[in-house]
Coordinates of C-alpha atoms and ligand atoms in Angstrom, one line a residue:
M801 CA 39.3 66.0 105.8
K802 CA 41.1 63.2 103.9
I803 CA 44.8 63.8 103.5
P804 CA 44.9 63.1 99.7
E805 CA 42.3 65.8 99.3
I806 CA 44.6 68.3 101.1
F807 CA 47.4 67.4 98.7
E808 CA 45.1 68.0 95.8
E809 CA 44.0 71.3 97.0
K810 CA 47.5 72.5 97.8
K811 CA 48.8 71.3 94.4
K812 CA 46.1 73.4 92.7
A813 CA 47.3 76.4 94.8
G814 CA 50.9 75.6 93.9
K815 CA 51.8 75.2 97.6
P816 CA 53.4 72.3 99.5
V817 CA 51.5 70.5 102.3
F818 CA 53.0 71.4 105.7
S819 CA 52.6 68.8 108.4
L820 CA 54.1 67.8 111.8
E821 CA 54.6 64.6 113.7
V822 CA 54.3 64.2 117.4
F823 CA 54.5 61.1 119.7
P824 CA 52.5 60.1 122.8
P825 CA 54.3 60.9 126.0
K826 CA 56.0 57.8 127.6
R827 CA 54.0 58.3 130.8
K828 CA 50.3 58.7 130.9
K829 CA 50.6 61.3 133.7
N830 CA 52.5 63.5 131.2
M831 CA 49.6 63.4 128.7
N832 CA 48.9 67.1 129.1
S833 CA 52.4 68.0 127.9
I834 CA 51.4 66.9 124.4
Y835 CA 48.4 69.3 124.3
T836 CA 50.6 72.1 125.6
A837 CA 52.9 71.4 122.7
V838 CA 50.1 71.1 120.1
E839 CA 48.6 74.4 121.4
K840 CA 52.0 76.1 120.6
L841 CA 52.4 74.3 117.3
A842 CA 49.0 75.5 116.2
V843 CA 50.6 78.9 115.3
T844 CA 52.2 77.2 112.3
E845 CA 48.7 76.3 110.9
P846 CA 49.8 72.8 109.8
D847 CA 47.8 71.0 107.2
F848 CA 47.8 68.0 109.5
I849 CA 49.5 66.5 112.6
S850 CA 50.4 62.8 112.7
V851 CA 50.6 60.9 115.9
T852 CA 53.0 57.9 116.2
Y853 CA 52.0 54.5 117.5
G854 CA 54.0 52.5 120.1
A855 CA 56.1 49.9 118.5
G856 CA 54.8 47.3 120.9
G857 CA 51.3 47.3 119.3
N858 CA 49.7 47.3 122.7
I859 CA 46.0 48.0 122.2
A860 CA 45.5 48.6 125.9
D861 CA 47.3 51.8 125.2
N862 CA 44.9 54.1 123.6
S863 CA 47.2 57.2 123.5
T864 CA 47.6 57.5 119.8
C865 CA 43.8 57.5 119.2
E866 CA 43.1 59.8 122.1
I867 CA 45.7 62.4 121.1
A868 CA 44.8 62.3 117.4
A869 CA 41.1 62.7 118.2
N870 CA 41.8 65.6 120.6
I871 CA 44.0 67.4 118.1
K872 CA 41.1 67.5 115.7
K873 CA 38.4 68.2 118.3
R874 CA 40.2 70.8 120.4
Y875 CA 42.4 72.6 117.8
G876 CA 40.5 71.9 114.6
I877 CA 43.7 70.5 113.0
E878 CA 43.4 67.5 110.8
T879 CA 45.2 64.3 112.1
V880 CA 46.7 61.1 111.0
A881 CA 46.8 58.2 113.5
H882 CA 49.7 55.8 113.0
L883 CA 49.1 52.1 113.4
T884 CA 51.7 49.3 113.4
C885 CA 50.9 45.6 112.8
I886 CA 53.9 43.4 113.4
N887 CA 52.9 42.9 117.0
S888 CA 49.2 42.8 116.5
T889 CA 46.6 40.2 115.8
R890 CA 43.8 40.7 113.3
E891 CA 41.5 41.2 116.2
D892 CA 43.8 43.9 117.7
V893 CA 43.8 45.7 114.4
K894 CA 40.0 45.5 114.1
V895 CA 39.6 47.0 117.6
M896 CA 42.0 49.9 116.8
I897 CA 40.5 50.8 113.5
E898 CA 37.0 50.8 115.0
R899 CA 38.3 53.1 117.7
F900 CA 39.8 55.4 115.1
R901 CA 36.5 55.5 113.2
D902 CA 34.4 56.0 116.3
S903 CA 36.7 58.9 117.3
D904 CA 36.2 60.7 113.9
I905 CA 39.7 60.0 112.8
E906 CA 39.7 59.9 109.0
N907 CA 43.4 59.1 108.2
V908 CA 45.6 56.3 109.3
M909 CA 49.3 55.6 108.6
A910 CA 49.6 51.9 108.0
L911 CA 53.0 50.6 109.3
R912 CA 54.7 47.4 109.9
G913 CA 56.8 48.5 112.9
D914 CA 60.4 47.5 113.6
I915 CA 61.2 43.9 114.3
V916 CA 63.2 43.9 117.5
P917 CA 65.7 40.9 117.6
G918 CA 64.7 38.4 120.3
E919 CA 61.2 39.9 120.8
D920 CA 58.3 37.6 120.1
I921 CA 56.1 38.8 117.2
K922 CA 52.6 37.8 116.5
R923 CA 53.1 36.8 112.9
E924 CA 49.5 37.6 111.8
F925 CA 50.9 40.4 109.6
S926 CA 54.3 40.5 107.9
H927 CA 54.2 43.8 106.1
A928 CA 52.5 47.2 106.0
N929 CA 50.6 46.4 102.8
E930 CA 48.8 43.6 104.6
L931 CA 47.6 46.1 107.2
A932 CA 46.5 48.5 104.5
I933 CA 44.5 45.7 102.9
E934 CA 42.9 44.9 106.3
I935 CA 42.0 48.6 106.8
Q936 CA 40.6 48.8 103.3
R937 CA 38.5 45.7 103.9
K938 CA 37.1 47.0 107.2
C939 CA 36.5 50.6 106.5
S940 CA 37.6 51.8 103.1
D941 CA 34.9 54.6 103.0
D942 CA 35.9 56.1 106.4
L943 CA 39.7 55.8 106.6
E944 CA 42.2 57.1 104.1
I945 CA 45.6 55.3 104.3
L946 CA 49.1 56.7 104.3
G947 CA 52.4 54.8 104.3
A948 CA 56.1 55.2 105.0
C949 CA 58.9 55.2 102.5
Y950 CA 62.7 55.4 102.6
P951 CA 64.6 57.6 100.2
E952 CA 67.8 55.7 101.0
G953 CA 66.2 52.3 101.1
H954 CA 64.7 50.5 104.1
Y955 CA 67.5 48.9 106.2
E956 CA 66.2 45.4 105.6
S957 CA 66.0 45.8 101.8
P958 CA 68.6 44.0 99.6
S959 CA 68.4 47.0 97.3
R960 CA 66.7 50.3 96.7
E961 CA 65.0 48.8 93.6
A962 CA 63.6 46.0 95.7
D963 CA 62.3 48.5 98.2
I964 CA 60.5 50.4 95.5
Q965 CA 59.0 47.2 94.1
N966 CA 57.7 46.5 97.6
L967 CA 56.3 50.0 97.8
K968 CA 54.1 49.1 94.9
Y969 CA 52.4 46.5 97.1
K970 CA 51.6 49.3 99.5
I971 CA 50.1 51.5 96.8
G972 CA 48.2 48.5 95.4
A973 CA 46.8 48.0 98.9
G974 CA 45.3 51.5 99.0
V975 CA 48.0 53.7 100.3
R976 CA 47.4 57.2 98.8
V977 CA 50.1 59.3 100.3
L978 CA 53.7 58.5 101.3
I979 CA 55.8 60.2 104.0
T980 CA 59.6 59.6 104.0
Q981 CA 62.0 58.6 106.6
L982 CA 64.3 61.5 107.7
F983 CA 67.2 62.4 105.4
F984 CA 69.8 65.1 105.4
D985 CA 70.9 65.1 101.8
N986 CA 68.2 66.4 99.4
R987 CA 69.8 64.6 96.5
C988 CA 68.6 61.3 98.0
F989 CA 65.0 62.6 97.9
Y990 CA 65.2 63.8 94.3
G991 CA 66.7 60.5 93.1
F992 CA 64.1 58.5 95.1
T993 CA 61.1 60.4 93.8
D994 CA 62.4 60.1 90.2
N995 CA 62.7 56.4 90.7
L996 CA 59.2 56.2 92.2
R997 CA 57.8 58.0 89.1
D998 CA 59.8 55.7 86.8
A999 CA 58.2 52.7 88.6
G1000 CA 54.8 54.2 88.0
I1001 CA 54.1 55.3 91.6
T1002 CA 52.4 58.7 91.4
V1003 CA 51.0 59.3 94.8
P1004 CA 52.2 62.5 96.7
V1005 CA 55.4 62.0 98.7
S1006 CA 56.0 64.3 101.7
A1007 CA 59.6 64.9 102.7
G1008 CA 60.3 63.9 106.4
I1009 CA 62.7 66.4 107.9
M1010 CA 64.2 66.2 111.4
P1011 CA 66.0 69.3 112.6
I1012 CA 69.1 68.2 114.6
V1013 CA 69.5 70.8 117.4
K1014 CA 71.1 68.8 120.3
A1015 CA 74.3 66.8 120.7
S1016 CA 72.3 63.9 122.1
Q1017 CA 70.5 63.6 118.8
I1018 CA 73.7 63.1 116.9
E1019 CA 74.2 59.6 118.3
K1020 CA 70.6 58.6 118.8
T1021 CA 69.1 59.8 115.6
V1022 CA 71.8 60.6 113.1
Q1023 CA 73.9 57.5 113.6
L1024 CA 71.0 55.1 114.1
S1025 CA 69.0 56.5 111.1
G1026 CA 71.6 55.3 108.6
A1027 CA 71.0 58.5 106.6
S1028 CA 73.9 59.6 104.5
L1029 CA 75.5 62.7 105.8
P1030 CA 76.5 65.4 103.3
H1031 CA 79.7 67.4 103.9
R1032 CA 77.8 70.5 105.0
F1033 CA 76.1 68.4 107.7
T1034 CA 79.2 66.7 109.1
E1035 CA 81.0 70.1 109.1
M1036 CA 78.1 71.6 111.2
I1037 CA 78.3 68.7 113.7
A1038 CA 82.1 68.9 114.0
R1039 CA 81.9 72.6 114.5
Y1040 CA 79.1 72.8 117.1
E1041 CA 79.3 69.4 118.8
H1042 CA 80.4 71.1 122.0
D1043 CA 78.5 74.4 121.6
S1044 CA 74.9 73.8 122.4
E1045 CA 73.7 77.3 121.4
G1046 CA 75.6 77.2 118.2
L1047 CA 74.3 73.7 117.3
Y1048 CA 70.7 74.7 118.0
K1049 CA 71.0 77.7 115.6
A1050 CA 73.0 75.8 113.0
G1051 CA 70.6 72.8 113.1
I1052 CA 67.5 75.1 112.5
E1053 CA 69.3 76.8 109.7
Y1054 CA 70.2 73.5 108.1
A1055 CA 66.6 72.3 108.3
V1056 CA 65.3 75.6 106.9
R1057 CA 67.7 75.4 104.0
Q1058 CA 66.8 71.8 103.4
C1059 CA 63.1 72.6 103.3
R1060 CA 63.4 75.7 101.2
E1061 CA 65.4 73.9 98.6
L1062 CA 63.0 71.0 98.6
I1063 CA 60.0 73.3 98.1
E1064 CA 61.7 75.2 95.4
N1065 CA 62.4 72.0 93.6
G1066 CA 58.8 70.9 93.7
A1067 CA 58.4 68.8 96.9
E1068 CA 54.7 68.2 97.4
G1069 CA 55.0 68.1 101.2
I1070 CA 57.2 68.9 104.2
H1071 CA 56.7 66.8 107.3
I1072 CA 58.6 67.9 110.3
Y1073 CA 59.5 65.4 113.0
T1074 CA 59.0 67.7 115.9
M1075 CA 60.3 65.4 118.7
N1076 CA 57.5 67.1 120.7
D1077 CA 59.6 70.3 120.8
P1078 CA 57.2 72.9 119.5
Q1079 CA 59.8 75.7 119.4
V1080 CA 62.1 73.8 117.1
A1081 CA 59.2 73.2 114.6
I1082 CA 58.1 76.8 115.0
N1083 CA 61.6 78.1 114.2
V1084 CA 61.8 76.0 111.1
W1085 CA 58.3 77.1 110.0
E1086 CA 59.3 80.8 110.5
G1087 CA 62.2 80.2 108.0
I1088 CA 59.9 78.7 105.3
R1089 CA 56.5 80.3 106.0
D1090 CA 56.8 82.6 102.9
L1091 CA 56.8 79.5 100.8
L1092 CA 53.8 77.8 102.4
Ligands
FAD1207 P1 57.0 47.6 105.3 O1 56.4 48.5 104.2 O2 56.4 46.3 105.6 O3 58.5 47.4 104.9 C1 59.5 46.7 105.7 C2 60.5 46.0 104.8 O4 59.8 44.9 104.2 C3 61.1 46.8 103.7 O5 62.5 46.4 103.6 C4 60.3 46.5 102.5 O6 61.1 46.6 101.3 C5 59.9 45.1 102.7 N1 58.6 44.7 102.2 C6 57.5 45.6 102.3 N2 56.4 44.9 101.8 C7 56.8 43.7 101.4 C8 56.2 42.5 100.9 N3 54.9 42.6 100.6 N4 56.9 41.4 100.6 C9 58.3 41.4 100.9 N5 58.9 42.4 101.5 C10 58.2 43.6 101.7 N6 57.3 52.8 113.8 C11 56.5 52.7 114.9 O7 56.7 51.7 115.6 N7 55.5 53.6 115.1 C12 55.3 54.6 114.3 O8 54.3 55.4 114.5 C13 56.1 54.8 113.1 N8 55.9 55.9 112.3 C14 56.7 56.0 111.2 C15 56.5 57.0 110.3 C16 57.3 57.2 109.1 C17 57.0 58.3 108.2 C18 58.3 56.3 108.9 C19 59.2 56.5 107.7 C20 58.6 55.2 109.8 C21 57.8 55.1 110.9 N9 58.0 54.0 111.8 C22 57.2 53.9 112.9 C23 59.1 53.1 111.6 C24 58.6 51.8 110.8 O9 57.7 51.0 111.6 C25 59.9 51.0 110.5 O10 60.7 51.7 109.6 C26 59.6 49.6 110.0 O11 60.9 48.9 110.0 C27 59.1 49.5 108.6 O12 57.8 49.8 108.5 P2 57.0 49.9 107.1 O13 55.7 50.2 107.4 O14 57.8 50.8 106.2 O15 57.2 48.4 106.7

């Protein structure tokens, strides 16, 4: 099923779309671990699961396509396959989207990918909107396109206004659903979605939520994300930084509270960054399932 149709159906029912994100295991030999995780995640009855794509854009690695196709085939859960373009040639993109289509994947998230300083890039694509145009051109009837957005602005953008103007190119190129970068302060999401509507962007926007449950995530995710940290969040970190059980519980509670407030304030979708830890996503889902 196409993701925009899921949003339409849920909107009619007055419910948010609930989705999850997983990533391919680093080592091929651990491939089964992702299916074990998805099998557990299935209890949450997600509207879809999205599968990230390696930043390197290596088409020899077919993991994203394989996992997305299997999630649909084995578990009957709708999927979105991510695809980056900064390190891909037009030919690479053609091959990947043909593989998606041949694997019955109906939804793709068109991304640029991060530019790693010092790393050689292919330069055939500069931005996600160009990838979206390419997907549209090759298989507009078969593939629905999603895109990424940044409630606090993308780190390369000179301003949030410029970022929103650039998002318009994505929408113009056929992106029909947006999923946000993680954030910890819901006010950022509300301000951002208001600005989108003011700019005439009306596609559904799903809120990307990452539960922070381990001290190792504080440096890796929290500090690198550049997301602003509300007082309640920094207080939680300070209190439980050296108490792993306490942090786990408080991190879940924080994410549940964030999701509940977002849903109560009309968010059209909640997208959980699972970090391939099914229990964390299940715990959050248990705290919001009455609203789904
Ligand atoms: P773009 O939309 O191209 O934006 C990048 C920058 O360029 C922004 O500053 C934007 O304002 C500007 N810009 C955009 N279009 C134009 C234009 N036409 N002209 C001038 N400037 C423009 N990375 C991965 O490697 N694999 C993944 O699977 C993955 N999944 C993600 C999922 C989500 C929900 C999110 C939020 C991010 C994901 N990322 C992933 C990270 C993403 O690749 C990076 O954030 C990357 O730096 C930007 O990607 P983008 O598609 O938003 O790029």
